[in-house]
Amino acid sequence: MAKILIVDDRQVNREFLMTLLSYQNHHLLEAGLATEALAIIYAERPDLVITDILMPEIDGFEFVRRIRAIPAIAATRVIFYSANYVESEARMLAAACGVEYVIAKPAEPEQILSVVQSALGIEAPPAHTMPSAEFDRAHQRLLIDKLAEKVNELETLNASLEQRVQERTTELAAANERLRELNAFKDNLLMIASHDLRSPLGIIQNIAGLILDNPATPETTRRAVQTIMSSAEQLNSLVADILDISSLEAGKVVLEPIIIQVGFIVEQVIENLRYSAEAKQIHLSLEVSPTNLVVLADWHKLSQVFSNLIGNAIKFTPPGGWIAVTIKPEGEHICCEVADNGLGIPGEAIPHIFEKFQRAHPTGTNNERGSGLGLAIVQQLVELHGGKIEVHSQVGQGSRFRVYLPAIQ
């Protein structure tokens, strides 16, 4: 069993040799750099060193020169194991350093084992003094040649990469154009679908309304028609939400901002939703302080924001609960908070609550259903106004949605 040091800056090469030689029960050492290997040789005195030639900082020839320059380790046997430097001039330099064996990568395991056995059986090479000027010149020429080869390889690789980048750029441009076409097709399809859906939905709602308004309509029929009316309203709301989110994501929503008293617009939204709150015996309150707080906003879009937030609060608050809307200045913003004591949102769902089709709860406290798009629309509309929205919630204790809109300075 011999003590063998393997020197290679690539770990995969070291692992290969160490695995191979371990089957012969050799005591194996390893180093990634020549400077590290010199210290190991001096301390451990290995019987054999197997080293790469092309390495960072110090190449294999200079590494062996330094070994031979230290009397205590000058007789160390060395094998070159490299994918480079196998031509005659390299072998001449190897022999001048006292390196008899040069193994070219990749090599068969049997060849490597045979060379190692031969190297361990030969007499120790004589200690060499510093190489002559002729050796230095040959060494320098070889390094320059190898550098030129590497430059040529890099130039070839660079040309290949440039061609591949150009090909991928062309492919990407074609894919982007196709994506634009598909997006345009999707937008047109949504508009056509929404128009075609809204027309029959309107007819269904109108006819259902006439039947419900007729005093002679039997109660059983009235209940069935009321179900039809509710389903049509739900479908109509879903179509509207899909259109809104598609327009927002396509960047087609253009605000028409005017100076608005925030309290007034929220008060109107509450009046529109008060029947839904009273149907569940939910106490709905509004506090604005001071009452003349104004923002620059799109009336319809801001109304849509608060309709979604307050509507959601009603949906997920149990009968007999409360919803409190407060509006107040906060720094350079107007803070509009919608708080409730409803179901609350699980902690793991909060980071995704503003994503499309995300629902913290599948239905409301009275089995109300939604599209899963409302909060995604709210967030985009708020950000379109230069504001931001936050949510704080705890399961079983309710939620607080805070909308921050830039105040008029």
PDB file of N, CA and C in Angstrom, residues 5-6 17 21 25 28 361:
ATOM      1  N   LEU A   5      -0.597  11.203  -3.558  1.00  0.00           N
ATOM      2  CA  LEU A   5      -1.233  12.528  -3.560  1.00  0.00           C
ATOM      3  C   LEU A   5      -1.769  12.826  -4.955  1.00  0.00           C
ATOM      4  N   ILE A   6      -3.035  13.206  -5.045  1.00  0.00           N
ATOM      5  CA  ILE A   6      -3.671  13.543  -6.330  1.00  0.00           C
ATOM      6  C   ILE A   6      -3.881  15.053  -6.356  1.00  0.00           C
ATOM      7  N   LEU A  17      -9.968   9.558  -9.678  1.00  0.00           N
ATOM      8  CA  LEU A  17      -8.717   8.871  -9.362  1.00  0.00           C
ATOM      9  C   LEU A  17      -8.753   8.268  -7.960  1.00  0.00           C
ATOM     10  N   LEU A  21      -8.209   4.326  -7.307  1.00  0.00           N
ATOM     11  CA  LEU A  21      -7.039   3.851  -6.561  1.00  0.00           C
ATOM     12  C   LEU A  21      -7.408   3.285  -5.190  1.00  0.00           C
ATOM     13  N   ASN A  25      -6.320  -0.179  -2.094  1.00  0.00           N
ATOM     14  CA  ASN A  25      -6.011   0.090  -0.683  1.00  0.00           C
ATOM     15  C   ASN A  25      -4.843   1.059  -0.486  1.00  0.00           C
ATOM     16  N   LEU A  28      -4.676   7.675   0.276  1.00  0.00           N
ATOM     17  CA  LEU A  28      -4.855   8.718  -0.728  1.00  0.00           C
ATOM     18  C   LEU A  28      -4.988  10.099  -0.094  1.00  0.00           C
ATOM     19  N   HIS A 361     -62.136  31.560   1.525  1.00  0.00           N
ATOM     20  CA  HIS A 361     -63.278  30.700   1.874  1.00  0.00           C
ATOM     21  C   HIS A 361     -64.085  30.462   0.601  1.00  0.00           C
TER      22      HIS A 361
END
